Amino acid sequence: MEDENTTASVGDWCQVTYDDKLYPGEIKAKAEYLVSVMVPAGSYWKWPSKKDEILYPEECIIKRLDPPTVVNARGHFQFHNLE
């Protein structure tokens, strides 16, 4: 994780890497890290129609994120500290 002094906890938001792409998501469990990720929606992000939760090893957690803000009624979200 980018911030070595901070450990990720259940309920935290994070950025993960999967197939050389970066995705924001919320940590749901911490055996490894069960992360429910969002998908791109133009310049925003949204929850996929089918839940996308995967166990990620710690080395795939890139950094913690601030929770997203809702930007419209279609369920699109924006992250302010997402790369």
mmCIF file with all atom_site columns, N, CA and C in Angstrom, residues 32-82:
data_model
loop_
_atom_site.group_PDB
_atom_site.id
_atom_site.type_symbol
_atom_site.label_atom_id
_atom_site.label_alt_id
_atom_site.label_comp_id
_atom_site.label_asym_id
_atom_site.label_entity_id
_atom_site.label_seq_id
_atom_site.pdbx_PDB_ins_code
_atom_site.Cartn_x
_atom_site.Cartn_y
_atom_site.Cartn_z
_atom_site.occupancy
_atom_site.B_iso_or_equiv
_atom_site.pdbx_formal_charge
_atom_site.auth_seq_id
_atom_site.auth_comp_id
_atom_site.auth_asym_id
_atom_site.auth_atom_id
_atom_site.pdbx_PDB_model_num
ATOM 1   N N  . GLU A 1 32 ? -7.810  -11.983 3.210   1.00 0.00 ? 32 GLU A N  1
ATOM 2   C CA . GLU A 1 32 ? -6.910  -11.214 2.381   1.00 0.00 ? 32 GLU A CA 1
ATOM 3   C C  . GLU A 1 32 ? -7.653  -9.885  2.418   1.00 0.00 ? 32 GLU A C  1
ATOM 4   N N  . TYR A 1 33 ? -8.133  -9.392  1.323   1.00 0.00 ? 33 TYR A N  1
ATOM 5   C CA . TYR A 1 33 ? -9.008  -8.225  1.335   1.00 0.00 ? 33 TYR A CA 1
ATOM 6   C C  . TYR A 1 33 ? -10.129 -8.500  0.350   1.00 0.00 ? 33 TYR A C  1
ATOM 7   N N  . LEU A 1 34 ? -11.351 -8.661  0.851   1.00 0.00 ? 34 LEU A N  1
ATOM 8   C CA . LEU A 1 34 ? -12.510 -8.834  -0.018  1.00 0.00 ? 34 LEU A CA 1
ATOM 9   C C  . LEU A 1 34 ? -12.974 -7.440  -0.409  1.00 0.00 ? 34 LEU A C  1
ATOM 10  N N  . VAL A 1 35 ? -12.800 -7.087  -1.685  1.00 0.00 ? 35 VAL A N  1
ATOM 11  C CA . VAL A 1 35 ? -13.111 -5.740  -2.161  1.00 0.00 ? 35 VAL A CA 1
ATOM 12  C C  . VAL A 1 35 ? -14.215 -5.817  -3.204  1.00 0.00 ? 35 VAL A C  1
ATOM 13  N N  . SER A 1 36 ? -15.241 -5.016  -3.016  1.00 0.00 ? 36 SER A N  1
ATOM 14  C CA . SER A 1 36 ? -16.330 -4.878  -3.981  1.00 0.00 ? 36 SER A CA 1
ATOM 15  C C  . SER A 1 36 ? -15.993 -3.671  -4.845  1.00 0.00 ? 36 SER A C  1
ATOM 16  N N  . VAL A 1 37 ? -15.658 -3.909  -6.127  1.00 0.00 ? 37 VAL A N  1
ATOM 17  C CA . VAL A 1 37 ? -15.168 -2.815  -6.969  1.00 0.00 ? 37 VAL A CA 1
ATOM 18  C C  . VAL A 1 37 ? -16.268 -2.190  -7.813  1.00 0.00 ? 37 VAL A C  1
ATOM 19  N N  . MET A 1 38 ? -16.008 -0.941  -8.224  1.00 0.00 ? 38 MET A N  1
ATOM 20  C CA . MET A 1 38 ? -16.903 -0.183  -9.089  1.00 0.00 ? 38 MET A CA 1
ATOM 21  C C  . MET A 1 38 ? -16.370 -0.249  -10.515 1.00 0.00 ? 38 MET A C  1
ATOM 22  N N  . VAL A 1 39 ? -17.203 0.154   -11.476 1.00 0.00 ? 39 VAL A N  1
ATOM 23  C CA . VAL A 1 39 ? -16.809 0.162   -12.887 1.00 0.00 ? 39 VAL A CA 1
ATOM 24  C C  . VAL A 1 39 ? -16.893 1.584   -13.430 1.00 0.00 ? 39 VAL A C  1
ATOM 25  N N  . PRO A 1 40 ? -16.105 1.890   -14.476 1.00 0.00 ? 40 PRO A N  1
ATOM 26  C CA . PRO A 1 40 ? -16.152 3.237   -15.051 1.00 0.00 ? 40 PRO A CA 1
ATOM 27  C C  . PRO A 1 40 ? -17.523 3.549   -15.649 1.00 0.00 ? 40 PRO A C  1
ATOM 28  N N  . ALA A 1 41 ? -17.916 4.824   -15.525 1.00 0.00 ? 41 ALA A N  1
ATOM 29  C CA . ALA A 1 41 ? -19.153 5.338   -16.133 1.00 0.00 ? 41 ALA A CA 1
ATOM 30  C C  . ALA A 1 41 ? -18.822 6.724   -16.672 1.00 0.00 ? 41 ALA A C  1
ATOM 31  N N  . GLY A 1 42 ? -18.208 6.787   -17.841 1.00 0.00 ? 42 GLY A N  1
ATOM 32  C CA . GLY A 1 42 ? -17.721 8.059   -18.369 1.00 0.00 ? 42 GLY A CA 1
ATOM 33  C C  . GLY A 1 42 ? -16.558 8.518   -17.517 1.00 0.00 ? 42 GLY A C  1
ATOM 34  N N  . SER A 1 43 ? -16.643 9.731   -16.986 1.00 0.00 ? 43 SER A N  1
ATOM 35  C CA . SER A 1 43 ? -15.575 10.226  -16.111 1.00 0.00 ? 43 SER A CA 1
ATOM 36  C C  . SER A 1 43 ? -15.864 9.927   -14.640 1.00 0.00 ? 43 SER A C  1
ATOM 37  N N  . TYR A 1 44 ? -16.916 9.159   -14.363 1.00 0.00 ? 44 TYR A N  1
ATOM 38  C CA . TYR A 1 44 ? -17.301 8.797   -13.003 1.00 0.00 ? 44 TYR A CA 1
ATOM 39  C C  . TYR A 1 44 ? -17.220 7.286   -12.815 1.00 0.00 ? 44 TYR A C  1
ATOM 40  N N  . TRP A 1 45 ? -17.729 6.811   -11.702 1.00 0.00 ? 45 TRP A N  1
ATOM 41  C CA . TRP A 1 45 ? -17.742 5.387   -11.363 1.00 0.00 ? 45 TRP A CA 1
ATOM 42  C C  . TRP A 1 45 ? -19.129 5.008   -10.891 1.00 0.00 ? 45 TRP A C  1
ATOM 43  N N  . LYS A 1 46 ? -19.503 3.731   -11.060 1.00 0.00 ? 46 LYS A N  1
ATOM 44  C CA . LYS A 1 46 ? -20.800 3.251   -10.581 1.00 0.00 ? 46 LYS A CA 1
ATOM 45  C C  . LYS A 1 46 ? -20.649 1.800   -10.146 1.00 0.00 ? 46 LYS A C  1
ATOM 46  N N  . TRP A 1 47 ? -21.656 1.329   -9.397  1.00 0.00 ? 47 TRP A N  1
ATOM 47  C CA . TRP A 1 47 ? -21.674 -0.082  -9.022  1.00 0.00 ? 47 TRP A CA 1
ATOM 48  C C  . TRP A 1 47 ? -22.123 -0.888  -10.233 1.00 0.00 ? 47 TRP A C  1
ATOM 49  N N  . PRO A 1 48 ? -21.459 -2.004  -10.522 1.00 0.00 ? 48 PRO A N  1
ATOM 50  C CA . PRO A 1 48 ? -21.883 -2.824  -11.662 1.00 0.00 ? 48 PRO A CA 1
ATOM 51  C C  . PRO A 1 48 ? -23.230 -3.479  -11.386 1.00 0.00 ? 48 PRO A C  1
ATOM 52  N N  . SER A 1 49 ? -23.946 -3.860  -12.437 1.00 0.00 ? 49 SER A N  1
ATOM 53  C CA . SER A 1 49 ? -25.248 -4.504  -12.246 1.00 0.00 ? 49 SER A CA 1
ATOM 54  C C  . SER A 1 49 ? -25.091 -5.844  -11.532 1.00 0.00 ? 49 SER A C  1
ATOM 55  N N  . LYS A 1 50 ? -23.999 -6.540  -11.768 1.00 0.00 ? 50 LYS A N  1
ATOM 56  C CA . LYS A 1 50 ? -23.689 -7.780  -11.052 1.00 0.00 ? 50 LYS A CA 1
ATOM 57  C C  . LYS A 1 50 ? -22.521 -7.485  -10.115 1.00 0.00 ? 50 LYS A C  1
ATOM 58  N N  . LYS A 1 51 ? -22.712 -7.746  -8.817  1.00 0.00 ? 51 LYS A N  1
ATOM 59  C CA . LYS A 1 51 ? -21.686 -7.460  -7.816  1.00 0.00 ? 51 LYS A CA 1
ATOM 60  C C  . LYS A 1 51 ? -20.350 -8.065  -8.239  1.00 0.00 ? 51 LYS A C  1
ATOM 61  N N  . ASP A 1 52 ? -19.276 -7.290  -8.098  1.00 0.00 ? 52 ASP A N  1
ATOM 62  C CA . ASP A 1 52 ? -17.932 -7.726  -8.473  1.00 0.00 ? 52 ASP A CA 1
ATOM 63  C C  . ASP A 1 52 ? -17.044 -7.669  -7.237  1.00 0.00 ? 52 ASP A C  1
ATOM 64  N N  . GLU A 1 53 ? -17.038 -8.751  -6.471  1.00 0.00 ? 53 GLU A N  1
ATOM 65  C CA . GLU A 1 53 ? -16.222 -8.847  -5.261  1.00 0.00 ? 53 GLU A CA 1
ATOM 66  C C  . GLU A 1 53 ? -15.164 -9.917  -5.468  1.00 0.00 ? 53 GLU A C  1
ATOM 67  N N  . ILE A 1 54 ? -13.929 -9.551  -5.164  1.00 0.00 ? 54 ILE A N  1
ATOM 68  C CA . ILE A 1 54 ? -12.800 -10.462 -5.326  1.00 0.00 ? 54 ILE A CA 1
ATOM 69  C C  . ILE A 1 54 ? -11.903 -10.336 -4.102  1.00 0.00 ? 54 ILE A C  1
ATOM 70  N N  . LEU A 1 55 ? -11.270 -11.450 -3.717  1.00 0.00 ? 55 LEU A N  1
ATOM 71  C CA . LEU A 1 55 ? -10.246 -11.413 -2.679  1.00 0.00 ? 55 LEU A CA 1
ATOM 72  C C  . LEU A 1 55 ? -8.939  -10.942 -3.303  1.00 0.00 ? 55 LEU A C  1
ATOM 73  N N  . TYR A 1 56 ? -8.397  -9.853  -2.785  1.00 0.00 ? 56 TYR A N  1
ATOM 74  C CA . TYR A 1 56 ? -7.133  -9.314  -3.270  1.00 0.00 ? 56 TYR A CA 1
ATOM 75  C C  . TYR A 1 56 ? -6.061  -9.514  -2.215  1.00 0.00 ? 56 TYR A C  1
ATOM 76  N N  . PRO A 1 57 ? -4.855  -9.942  -2.603  1.00 0.00 ? 57 PRO A N  1
ATOM 77  C CA . PRO A 1 57 ? -3.753  -9.973  -1.644  1.00 0.00 ? 57 PRO A CA 1
ATOM 78  C C  . PRO A 1 57 ? -3.330  -8.539  -1.320  1.00 0.00 ? 57 PRO A C  1
ATOM 79  N N  . GLU A 1 58 ? -2.680  -8.364  -0.187  1.00 0.00 ? 58 GLU A N  1
ATOM 80  C CA . GLU A 1 58 ? -2.304  -7.020  0.266   1.00 0.00 ? 58 GLU A CA 1
ATOM 81  C C  . GLU A 1 58 ? -1.499  -6.255  -0.779  1.00 0.00 ? 58 GLU A C  1
ATOM 82  N N  . GLU A 1 59 ? -0.651  -6.942  -1.551  1.00 0.00 ? 59 GLU A N  1
ATOM 83  C CA . GLU A 1 59 ? 0.180   -6.231  -2.528  1.00 0.00 ? 59 GLU A CA 1
ATOM 84  C C  . GLU A 1 59 ? -0.637  -5.633  -3.679  1.00 0.00 ? 59 GLU A C  1
ATOM 85  N N  . CYS A 1 60 ? -1.891  -6.025  -3.829  1.00 0.00 ? 60 CYS A N  1
ATOM 86  C CA . CYS A 1 60 ? -2.756  -5.444  -4.870  1.00 0.00 ? 60 CYS A CA 1
ATOM 87  C C  . CYS A 1 60 ? -3.505  -4.208  -4.386  1.00 0.00 ? 60 CYS A C  1
ATOM 88  N N  . ILE A 1 61 ? -3.477  -3.950  -3.076  1.00 0.00 ? 61 ILE A N  1
ATOM 89  C CA . ILE A 1 61 ? -4.114  -2.746  -2.539  1.00 0.00 ? 61 ILE A CA 1
ATOM 90  C C  . ILE A 1 61 ? -3.128  -1.602  -2.741  1.00 0.00 ? 61 ILE A C  1
ATOM 91  N N  . ILE A 1 62 ? -3.448  -0.686  -3.635  1.00 0.00 ? 62 ILE A N  1
ATOM 92  C CA . ILE A 1 62 ? -2.534  0.394   -4.003  1.00 0.00 ? 62 ILE A CA 1
ATOM 93  C C  . ILE A 1 62 ? -2.539  1.512   -2.962  1.00 0.00 ? 62 ILE A C  1
ATOM 94  N N  . LYS A 1 63 ? -3.722  1.974   -2.570  1.00 0.00 ? 63 LYS A N  1
ATOM 95  C CA . LYS A 1 63 ? -3.811  3.039   -1.565  1.00 0.00 ? 63 LYS A CA 1
ATOM 96  C C  . LYS A 1 63 ? -5.225  3.123   -1.029  1.00 0.00 ? 63 LYS A C  1
ATOM 97  N N  . ARG A 1 64 ? -5.361  3.781   0.127   1.00 0.00 ? 64 ARG A N  1
ATOM 98  C CA . ARG A 1 64 ? -6.685  4.059   0.679   1.00 0.00 ? 64 ARG A CA 1
ATOM 99  C C  . ARG A 1 64 ? -7.267  5.260   -0.038  1.00 0.00 ? 64 ARG A C  1
ATOM 100 N N  . LEU A 1 65 ? -8.591  5.248   -0.193  1.00 0.00 ? 65 LEU A N  1
ATOM 101 C CA . LEU A 1 65 ? -9.301  6.353   -0.830  1.00 0.00 ? 65 LEU A CA 1
ATOM 102 C C  . LEU A 1 65 ? -10.297 6.965   0.141   1.00 0.00 ? 65 LEU A C  1
ATOM 103 N N  . ASP A 1 66 ? -10.592 8.247   -0.044  1.00 0.00 ? 66 ASP A N  1
ATOM 104 C CA . ASP A 1 66 ? -11.706 8.857   0.670   1.00 0.00 ? 66 ASP A CA 1
ATOM 105 C C  . ASP A 1 66 ? -12.986 8.293   0.063   1.00 0.00 ? 66 ASP A C  1
ATOM 106 N N  . PRO A 1 67 ? -14.059 8.147   0.853   1.00 0.00 ? 67 PRO A N  1
ATOM 107 C CA . PRO A 1 67 ? -15.319 7.652   0.282   1.00 0.00 ? 67 PRO A CA 1
ATOM 108 C C  . PRO A 1 67 ? -15.762 8.541   -0.884  1.00 0.00 ? 67 PRO A C  1
ATOM 109 N N  . PRO A 1 68 ? -16.419 7.958   -1.881  1.00 0.00 ? 68 PRO A N  1
ATOM 110 C CA . PRO A 1 68 ? -16.848 8.748   -3.037  1.00 0.00 ? 68 PRO A CA 1
ATOM 111 C C  . PRO A 1 68 ? -18.064 9.605   -2.717  1.00 0.00 ? 68 PRO A C  1
ATOM 112 N N  . THR A 1 69 ? -18.299 10.594  -3.574  1.00 0.00 ? 69 THR A N  1
ATOM 113 C CA . THR A 1 69 ? -19.503 11.415  -3.461  1.00 0.00 ? 69 THR A CA 1
ATOM 114 C C  . THR A 1 69 ? -20.407 11.118  -4.654  1.00 0.00 ? 69 THR A C  1
ATOM 115 N N  . VAL A 1 70 ? -21.709 11.127  -4.408  1.00 0.00 ? 70 VAL A N  1
ATOM 116 C CA . VAL A 1 70 ? -22.687 10.907  -5.474  1.00 0.00 ? 70 VAL A CA 1
ATOM 117 C C  . VAL A 1 70 ? -22.735 12.168  -6.328  1.00 0.00 ? 70 VAL A C  1
ATOM 118 N N  . VAL A 1 71 ? -22.695 12.000  -7.661  1.00 0.00 ? 71 VAL A N  1
ATOM 119 C CA . VAL A 1 71 ? -22.698 13.170  -8.542  1.00 0.00 ? 71 VAL A CA 1
ATOM 120 C C  . VAL A 1 71 ? -23.992 13.342  -9.323  1.00 0.00 ? 71 VAL A C  1
ATOM 121 N N  . ASN A 1 72 ? -24.834 12.297  -9.367  1.00 0.00 ? 72 ASN A N  1
ATOM 122 C CA . ASN A 1 72 ? -26.107 12.442  -10.081 1.00 0.00 ? 72 ASN A CA 1
ATOM 123 C C  . ASN A 1 72 ? -27.090 11.358  -9.640  1.00 0.00 ? 72 ASN A C  1
ATOM 124 N N  . ALA A 1 73 ? -28.313 11.450  -10.130 1.00 0.00 ? 73 ALA A N  1
ATOM 125 C CA . ALA A 1 73 ? -29.373 10.516  -9.733  1.00 0.00 ? 73 ALA A CA 1
ATOM 126 C C  . ALA A 1 73 ? -29.233 9.144   -10.391 1.00 0.00 ? 73 ALA A C  1
ATOM 127 N N  . ARG A 1 74 ? -28.314 9.004   -11.328 1.00 0.00 ? 74 ARG A N  1
ATOM 128 C CA . ARG A 1 74 ? -28.107 7.715   -11.994 1.00 0.00 ? 74 ARG A CA 1
ATOM 129 C C  . ARG A 1 74 ? -27.170 6.798   -11.219 1.00 0.00 ? 74 ARG A C  1
ATOM 130 N N  . GLY A 1 75 ? -26.759 7.220   -10.038 1.00 0.00 ? 75 GLY A N  1
ATOM 131 C CA . GLY A 1 75 ? -25.886 6.386   -9.218  1.00 0.00 ? 75 GLY A CA 1
ATOM 132 C C  . GLY A 1 75 ? -24.426 6.462   -9.613  1.00 0.00 ? 75 GLY A C  1
ATOM 133 N N  . HIS A 1 76 ? -24.006 7.591   -10.169 1.00 0.00 ? 76 HIS A N  1
ATOM 134 C CA . HIS A 1 76 ? -22.603 7.778   -10.517 1.00 0.00 ? 76 HIS A CA 1
ATOM 135 C C  . HIS A 1 76 ? -21.888 8.452   -9.350  1.00 0.00 ? 76 HIS A C  1
ATOM 136 N N  . PHE A 1 77 ? -20.637 8.041   -9.134  1.00 0.00 ? 77 PHE A N  1
ATOM 137 C CA . PHE A 1 77 ? -19.844 8.527   -8.015  1.00 0.00 ? 77 PHE A CA 1
ATOM 138 C C  . PHE A 1 77 ? -18.547 9.138   -8.522  1.00 0.00 ? 77 PHE A C  1
ATOM 139 N N  . GLN A 1 78 ? -17.972 10.017  -7.687  1.00 0.00 ? 78 GLN A N  1
ATOM 140 C CA . GLN A 1 78 ? -16.696 10.641  -8.001  1.00 0.00 ? 78 GLN A CA 1
ATOM 141 C C  . GLN A 1 78 ? -15.767 10.467  -6.809  1.00 0.00 ? 78 GLN A C  1
ATOM 142 N N  . PHE A 1 79 ? -14.507 10.145  -7.092  1.00 0.00 ? 79 PHE A N  1
ATOM 143 C CA . PHE A 1 79 ? -13.468 10.048  -6.066  1.00 0.00 ? 79 PHE A CA 1
ATOM 144 C C  . PHE A 1 79 ? -12.547 11.244  -6.225  1.00 0.00 ? 79 PHE A C  1
ATOM 145 N N  . HIS A 1 80 ? -12.192 11.887  -5.111  1.00 0.00 ? 80 HIS A N  1
ATOM 146 C CA . HIS A 1 80 ? -11.356 13.080  -5.187  1.00 0.00 ? 80 HIS A CA 1
ATOM 147 C C  . HIS A 1 80 ? -9.873  12.765  -5.095  1.00 0.00 ? 80 HIS A C  1
ATOM 148 N N  . ASN A 1 81 ? -9.503  11.581  -4.613  1.00 0.00 ? 81 ASN A N  1
ATOM 149 C CA . ASN A 1 81 ? -8.083  11.242  -4.525  1.00 0.00 ? 81 ASN A CA 1
ATOM 150 C C  . ASN A 1 81 ? -7.754  9.971   -5.304  1.00 0.00 ? 81 ASN A C  1
ATOM 151 N N  . LEU A 1 82 ? -8.471  9.740   -6.398  1.00 0.00 ? 82 LEU A N  1
ATOM 152 C CA . LEU A 1 82 ? -8.235  8.591   -7.262  1.00 0.00 ? 82 LEU A CA 1
ATOM 153 C C  . LEU A 1 82 ? -7.273  8.992   -8.367  1.00 0.00 ? 82 LEU A C  1
#
